[in-house]
Coordinates of C-alpha atoms in Angstrom, one line a residue:
X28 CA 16.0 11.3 12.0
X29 CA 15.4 10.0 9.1
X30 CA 18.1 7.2 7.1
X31 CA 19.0 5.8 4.0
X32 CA 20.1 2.3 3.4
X33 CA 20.8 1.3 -0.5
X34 CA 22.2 -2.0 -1.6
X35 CA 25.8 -2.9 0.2
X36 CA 29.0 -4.4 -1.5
X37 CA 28.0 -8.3 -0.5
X38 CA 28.4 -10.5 -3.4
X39 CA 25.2 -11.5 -4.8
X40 CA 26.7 -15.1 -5.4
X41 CA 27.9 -16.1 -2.0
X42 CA 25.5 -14.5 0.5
X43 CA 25.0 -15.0 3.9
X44 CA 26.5 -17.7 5.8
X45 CA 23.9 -20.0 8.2
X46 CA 25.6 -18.0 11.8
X47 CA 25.3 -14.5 10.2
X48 CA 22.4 -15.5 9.4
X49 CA 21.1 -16.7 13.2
X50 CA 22.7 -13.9 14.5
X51 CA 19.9 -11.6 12.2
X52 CA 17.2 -13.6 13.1
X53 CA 17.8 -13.9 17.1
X54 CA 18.7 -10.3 17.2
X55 CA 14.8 -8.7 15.8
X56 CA 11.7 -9.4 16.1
X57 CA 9.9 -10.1 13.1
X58 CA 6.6 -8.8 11.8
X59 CA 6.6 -10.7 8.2
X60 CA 7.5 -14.6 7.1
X61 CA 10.0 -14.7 4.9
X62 CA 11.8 -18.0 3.7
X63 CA 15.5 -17.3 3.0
X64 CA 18.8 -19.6 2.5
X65 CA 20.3 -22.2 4.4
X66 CA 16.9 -23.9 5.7
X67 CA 16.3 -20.2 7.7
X68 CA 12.9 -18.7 7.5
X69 CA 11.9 -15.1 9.4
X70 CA 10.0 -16.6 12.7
X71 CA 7.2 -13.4 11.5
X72 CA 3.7 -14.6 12.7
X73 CA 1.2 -11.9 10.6
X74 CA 0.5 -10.9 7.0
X75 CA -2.9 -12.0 6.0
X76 CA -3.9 -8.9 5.3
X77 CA -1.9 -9.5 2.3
X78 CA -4.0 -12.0 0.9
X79 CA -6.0 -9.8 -0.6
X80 CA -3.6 -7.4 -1.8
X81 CA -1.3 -10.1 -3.4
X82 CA -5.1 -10.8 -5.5
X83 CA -5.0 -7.2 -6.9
X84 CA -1.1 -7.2 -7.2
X85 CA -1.1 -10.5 -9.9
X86 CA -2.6 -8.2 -12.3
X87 CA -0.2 -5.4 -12.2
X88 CA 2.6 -5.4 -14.7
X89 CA 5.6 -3.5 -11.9
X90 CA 8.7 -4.5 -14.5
X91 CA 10.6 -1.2 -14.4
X92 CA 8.6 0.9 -12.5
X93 CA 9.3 2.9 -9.9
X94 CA 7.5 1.6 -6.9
X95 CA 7.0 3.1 -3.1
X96 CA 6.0 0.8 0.1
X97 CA 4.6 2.3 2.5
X98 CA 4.7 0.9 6.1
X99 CA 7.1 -1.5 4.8
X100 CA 7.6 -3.1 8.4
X101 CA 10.0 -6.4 7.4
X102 CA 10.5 -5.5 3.6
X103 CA 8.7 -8.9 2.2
X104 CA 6.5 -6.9 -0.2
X105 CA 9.5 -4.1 -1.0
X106 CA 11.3 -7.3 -1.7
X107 CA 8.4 -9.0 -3.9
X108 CA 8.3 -5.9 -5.9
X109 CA 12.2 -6.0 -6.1
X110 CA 11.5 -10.1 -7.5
X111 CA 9.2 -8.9 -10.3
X112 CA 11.0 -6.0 -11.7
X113 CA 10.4 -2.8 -9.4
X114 CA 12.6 -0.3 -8.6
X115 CA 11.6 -0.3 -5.1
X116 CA 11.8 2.2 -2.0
X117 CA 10.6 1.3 1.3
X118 CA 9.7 3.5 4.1
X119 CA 8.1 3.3 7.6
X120 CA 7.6 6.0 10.7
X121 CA 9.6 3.8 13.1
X122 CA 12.7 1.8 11.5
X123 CA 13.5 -1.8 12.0
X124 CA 16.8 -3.0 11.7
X125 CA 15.3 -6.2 9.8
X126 CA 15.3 -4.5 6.6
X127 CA 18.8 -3.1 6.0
X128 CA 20.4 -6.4 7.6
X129 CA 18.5 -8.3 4.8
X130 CA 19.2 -5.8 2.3
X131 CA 22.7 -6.0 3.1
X132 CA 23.0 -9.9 3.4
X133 CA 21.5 -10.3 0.4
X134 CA 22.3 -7.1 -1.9
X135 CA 18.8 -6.4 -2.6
X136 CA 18.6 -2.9 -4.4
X137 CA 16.0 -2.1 -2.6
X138 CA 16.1 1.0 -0.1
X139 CA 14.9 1.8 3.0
X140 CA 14.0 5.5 4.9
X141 CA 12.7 5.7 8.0
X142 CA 11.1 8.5 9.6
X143 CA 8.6 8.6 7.0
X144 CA 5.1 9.7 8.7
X145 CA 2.3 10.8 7.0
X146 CA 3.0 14.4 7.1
X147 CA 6.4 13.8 5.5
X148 CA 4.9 11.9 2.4
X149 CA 5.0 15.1 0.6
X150 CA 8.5 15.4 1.3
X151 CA 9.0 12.6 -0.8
X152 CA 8.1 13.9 -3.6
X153 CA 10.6 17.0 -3.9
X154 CA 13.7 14.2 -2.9
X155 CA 12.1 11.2 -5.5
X156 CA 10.2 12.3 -7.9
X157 CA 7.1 10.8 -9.4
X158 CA 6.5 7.1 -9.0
X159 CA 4.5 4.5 -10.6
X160 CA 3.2 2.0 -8.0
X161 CA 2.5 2.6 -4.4
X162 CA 2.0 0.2 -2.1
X163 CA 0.1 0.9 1.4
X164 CA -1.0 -1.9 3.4
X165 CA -2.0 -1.9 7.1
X166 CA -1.4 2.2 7.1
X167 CA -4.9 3.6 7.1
X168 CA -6.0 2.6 10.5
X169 CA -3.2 3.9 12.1
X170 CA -2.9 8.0 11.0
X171 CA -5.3 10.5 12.4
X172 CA -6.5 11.4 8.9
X173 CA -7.0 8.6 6.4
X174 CA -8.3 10.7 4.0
X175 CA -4.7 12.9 4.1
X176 CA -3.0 9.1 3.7
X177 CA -5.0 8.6 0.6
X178 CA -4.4 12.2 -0.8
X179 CA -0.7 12.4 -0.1
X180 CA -0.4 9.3 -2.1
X181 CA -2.5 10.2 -4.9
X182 CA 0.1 13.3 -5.2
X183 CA 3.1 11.1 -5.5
X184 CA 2.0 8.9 -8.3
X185 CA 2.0 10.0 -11.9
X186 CA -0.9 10.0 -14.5
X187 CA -1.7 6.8 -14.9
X188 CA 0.2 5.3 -12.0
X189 CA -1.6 2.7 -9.8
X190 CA -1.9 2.2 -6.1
X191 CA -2.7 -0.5 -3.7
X192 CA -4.7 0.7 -0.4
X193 CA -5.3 -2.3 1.8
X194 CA -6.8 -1.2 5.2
X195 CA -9.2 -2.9 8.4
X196 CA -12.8 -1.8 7.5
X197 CA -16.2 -2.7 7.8
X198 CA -17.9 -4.5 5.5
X199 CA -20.8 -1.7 5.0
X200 CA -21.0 -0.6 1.0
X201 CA -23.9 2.2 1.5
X202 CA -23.0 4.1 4.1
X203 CA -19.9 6.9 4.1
X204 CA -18.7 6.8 7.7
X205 CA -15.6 6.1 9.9
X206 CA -15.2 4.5 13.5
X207 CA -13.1 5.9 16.1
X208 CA -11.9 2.9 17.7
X209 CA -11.6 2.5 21.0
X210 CA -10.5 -1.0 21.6
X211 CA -13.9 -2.5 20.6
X212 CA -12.7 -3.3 17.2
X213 CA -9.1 -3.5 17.4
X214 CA -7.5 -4.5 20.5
X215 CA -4.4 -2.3 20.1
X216 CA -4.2 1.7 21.0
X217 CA -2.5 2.2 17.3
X218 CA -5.7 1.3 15.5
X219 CA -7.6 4.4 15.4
X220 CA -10.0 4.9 12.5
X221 CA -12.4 1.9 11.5
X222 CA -13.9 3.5 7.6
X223 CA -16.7 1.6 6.0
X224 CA -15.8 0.2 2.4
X225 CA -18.2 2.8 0.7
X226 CA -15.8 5.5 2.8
X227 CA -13.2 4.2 1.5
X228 CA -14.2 3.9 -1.8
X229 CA -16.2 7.0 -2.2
X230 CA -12.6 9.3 -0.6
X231 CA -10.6 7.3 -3.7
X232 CA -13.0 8.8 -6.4
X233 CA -13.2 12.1 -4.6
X234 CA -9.4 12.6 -4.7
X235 CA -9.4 11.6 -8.8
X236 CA -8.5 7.8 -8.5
X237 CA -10.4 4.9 -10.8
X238 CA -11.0 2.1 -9.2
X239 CA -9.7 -0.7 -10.9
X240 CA -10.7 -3.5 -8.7
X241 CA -11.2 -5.1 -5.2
X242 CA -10.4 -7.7 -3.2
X243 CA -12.1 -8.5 0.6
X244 CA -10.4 -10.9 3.3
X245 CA -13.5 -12.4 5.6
X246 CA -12.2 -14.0 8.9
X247 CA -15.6 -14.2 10.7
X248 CA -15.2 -11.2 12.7
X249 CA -16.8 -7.9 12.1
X250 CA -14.2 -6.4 10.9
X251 CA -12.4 -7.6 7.7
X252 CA -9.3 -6.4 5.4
X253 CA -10.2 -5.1 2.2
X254 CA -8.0 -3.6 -0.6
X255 CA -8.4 -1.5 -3.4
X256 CA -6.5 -1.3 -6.9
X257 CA -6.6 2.2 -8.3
X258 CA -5.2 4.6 -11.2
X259 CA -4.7 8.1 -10.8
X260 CA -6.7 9.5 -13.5
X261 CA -7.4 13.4 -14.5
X262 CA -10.0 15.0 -12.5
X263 CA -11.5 15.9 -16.1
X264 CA -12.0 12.2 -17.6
X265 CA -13.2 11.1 -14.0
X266 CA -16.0 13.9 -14.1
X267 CA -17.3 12.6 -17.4
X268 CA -17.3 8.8 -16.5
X269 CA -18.8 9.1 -12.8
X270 CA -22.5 9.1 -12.6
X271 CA -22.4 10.5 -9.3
X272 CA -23.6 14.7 -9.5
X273 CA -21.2 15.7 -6.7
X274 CA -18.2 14.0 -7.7
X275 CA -19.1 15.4 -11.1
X276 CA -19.1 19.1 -9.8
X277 CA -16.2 18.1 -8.0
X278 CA -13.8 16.5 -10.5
X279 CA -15.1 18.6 -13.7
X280 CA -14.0 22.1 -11.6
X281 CA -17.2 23.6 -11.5
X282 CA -17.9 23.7 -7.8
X283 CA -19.3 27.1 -6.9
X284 CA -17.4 29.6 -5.4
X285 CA -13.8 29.0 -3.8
X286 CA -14.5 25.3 -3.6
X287 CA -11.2 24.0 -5.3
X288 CA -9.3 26.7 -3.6
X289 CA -10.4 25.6 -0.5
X290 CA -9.7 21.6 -1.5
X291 CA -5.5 22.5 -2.1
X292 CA -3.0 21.5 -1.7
X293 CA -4.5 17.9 -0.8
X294 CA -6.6 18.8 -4.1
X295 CA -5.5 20.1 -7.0
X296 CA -7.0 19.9 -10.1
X297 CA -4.2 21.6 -12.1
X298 CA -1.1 19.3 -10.5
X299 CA -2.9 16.4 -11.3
X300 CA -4.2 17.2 -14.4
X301 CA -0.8 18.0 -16.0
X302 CA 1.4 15.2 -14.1
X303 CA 3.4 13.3 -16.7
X304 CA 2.0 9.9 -17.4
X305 CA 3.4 6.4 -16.3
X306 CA 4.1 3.4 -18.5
X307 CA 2.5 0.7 -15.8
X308 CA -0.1 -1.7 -17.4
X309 CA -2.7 -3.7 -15.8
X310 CA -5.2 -6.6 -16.6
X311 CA -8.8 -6.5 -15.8
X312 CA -9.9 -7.6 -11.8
X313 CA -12.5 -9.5 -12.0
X314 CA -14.9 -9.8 -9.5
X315 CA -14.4 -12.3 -7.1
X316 CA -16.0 -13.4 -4.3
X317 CA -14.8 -12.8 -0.6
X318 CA -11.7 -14.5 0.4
X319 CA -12.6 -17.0 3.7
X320 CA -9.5 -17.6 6.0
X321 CA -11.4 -21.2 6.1
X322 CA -11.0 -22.1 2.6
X323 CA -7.3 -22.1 1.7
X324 CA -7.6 -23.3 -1.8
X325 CA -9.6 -20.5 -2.8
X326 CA -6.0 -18.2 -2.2
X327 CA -3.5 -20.4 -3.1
X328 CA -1.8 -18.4 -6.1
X329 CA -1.8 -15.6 -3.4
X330 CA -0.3 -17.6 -1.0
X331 CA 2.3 -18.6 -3.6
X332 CA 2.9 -15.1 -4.6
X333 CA 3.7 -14.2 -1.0
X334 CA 5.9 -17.0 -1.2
X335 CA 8.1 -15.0 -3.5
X336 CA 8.8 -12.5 -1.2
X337 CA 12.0 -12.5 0.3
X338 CA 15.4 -10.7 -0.1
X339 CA 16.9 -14.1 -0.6
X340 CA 15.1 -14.9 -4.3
X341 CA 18.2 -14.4 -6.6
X342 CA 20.3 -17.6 -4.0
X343 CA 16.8 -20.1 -4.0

């Protein structure tokens, strides 16, 4: 069933006392760290996945935009977006009661469905609208079709609009393929597709998003966390800037046959051709090289970025 939380009645000014707020953190467990008032920090243990997503995200201007999180788990990157101007919804498949009791501690406008699987992405887009930014971190690996993530997002975002996809992969940039896992990469039974980089990269461009720039997360295992800052772009300006043949056939509509027929609804050249266009700005990426968990001062603007993110940022 799926709810709706929006920002509650509690003044802004005041906010939550210290017990209100140990009773919030002794009830949940917590998947995100998130500092918040009163010397009380969320006890959440992971999140350096979004290392390199924070890298991509310093470049992207989200003041008044509509943004999307996807997989939102705790809320701290619904409630970074929140901190630097988004208007910000935040959905997951499973809900956690850690995001409305922040959101109504604190009076964050941000809001929170739940019940939000892949196959009801789409649904979001008859009941929202268009957005700008979408954020999905830590998804990929866990849907049956990764390539339906990517192209479910792709139709929510307007001309124009920009996505993060941060996902496990391997490191592999010449071969298209994906690993079924089976608990030799990822020691959980949620993990179930491994994709190369190059898969990933090469489904991006095939469902008419530029690749604006990269950022890779190296912690000495064989697999690593890699993200990817796109635009949605028409299909017809990415046939004539790709200097792959396929793609060009692809994106320029002049597959043979009943090709793009075939391709809808995850692939439609007229929707996206004639979406409006969004206002969202970005800087160049530049290339960097791969972020080492073993070299902390080669992240620490991301790591103070991250900081940032907490429901609490209008009381610190």
């Amino acid at each position: 069933m799926t709810t709706i939380r929006t920002r509650s009645a509690v003044a802004e000014a005041a906010g939550p006392g210290p017990d209100t707020l140990d009773e919030i953190l002794g009830a949940n467990w917590w998947y995100h760290q998130m500092t918040l008032t009163h010397g009380r920090s969320t006890p959440g243990q992971y999140g350096d996945n979004l290392i390199p997503v924070a890298r991509l995200l310093r470049h992207v201007s989200l003041h008044g935009m509509k943004c999307l999180d996807i997989g939102a788990m705790d809320g701290k990157m619904s409630f970074l977006m929140e901190r630097l101007g988004g208007h910000v919804l935040a959905v997951d498949g499973v809900g956690k009661a850690t995001v409305p009791a922040l959101i109504d501690a604190y009076g964050s406008t941000v809001r929170y469905r739940t019940g939000v699987v892949l196959e009801a992405l789409p649904g979001l887009l008859a009941n929202e609208g268009f957005f700008d930014f979408v954020l999905c971190s830590g998804v990929a690996y866990h849907v049956y079709s990764p390539f339906d993530l990517f192209a479910h997002v792709r139709a929510l975002l307007r001309n124009g609009g920009m996505a993060v996809f941060e996902t496990a992969a391997l490191p592999d940039d010449a071969n298209l393929f994906m690993a079924l896992n089976r608990g030799d990469y990822y020691n959980e039974h949620t993990t179930l597709w491994i994709p190369s980089t190059a898969c990933v990269r090469y489904m991006l461009r095939f469902l008419s998003m530029r690749i604006l720039g990269e950022s890779q997360w190296s912690t000495g295992h064989r697999v690593i966390r890699h993200a990817w800052l796109v635009e949605a772009a028409r299909p017809s300006t990415l046939s004539r800037e790709t200097d792959d043949p396929w793609l060009e056939t692809l994106l320029g509509g002049t597959a043979p046959g009943w090709s793009h027929e075939y391709l809808k609804p995850q692939l439609d050249h007229a929707q996206f051709e004639s979406r409006p266009q969004s206002r969202i700005s970005a800087t160049p990426v530049p290339a960097l090289p791969q972020i080492r968990s073993d070299a902390p001062e080669t992240f620490a603007a991301e790591q103070a970025l991250l900081a940032m993110g907490t429901p609490a940022w209008r009381l610190l």
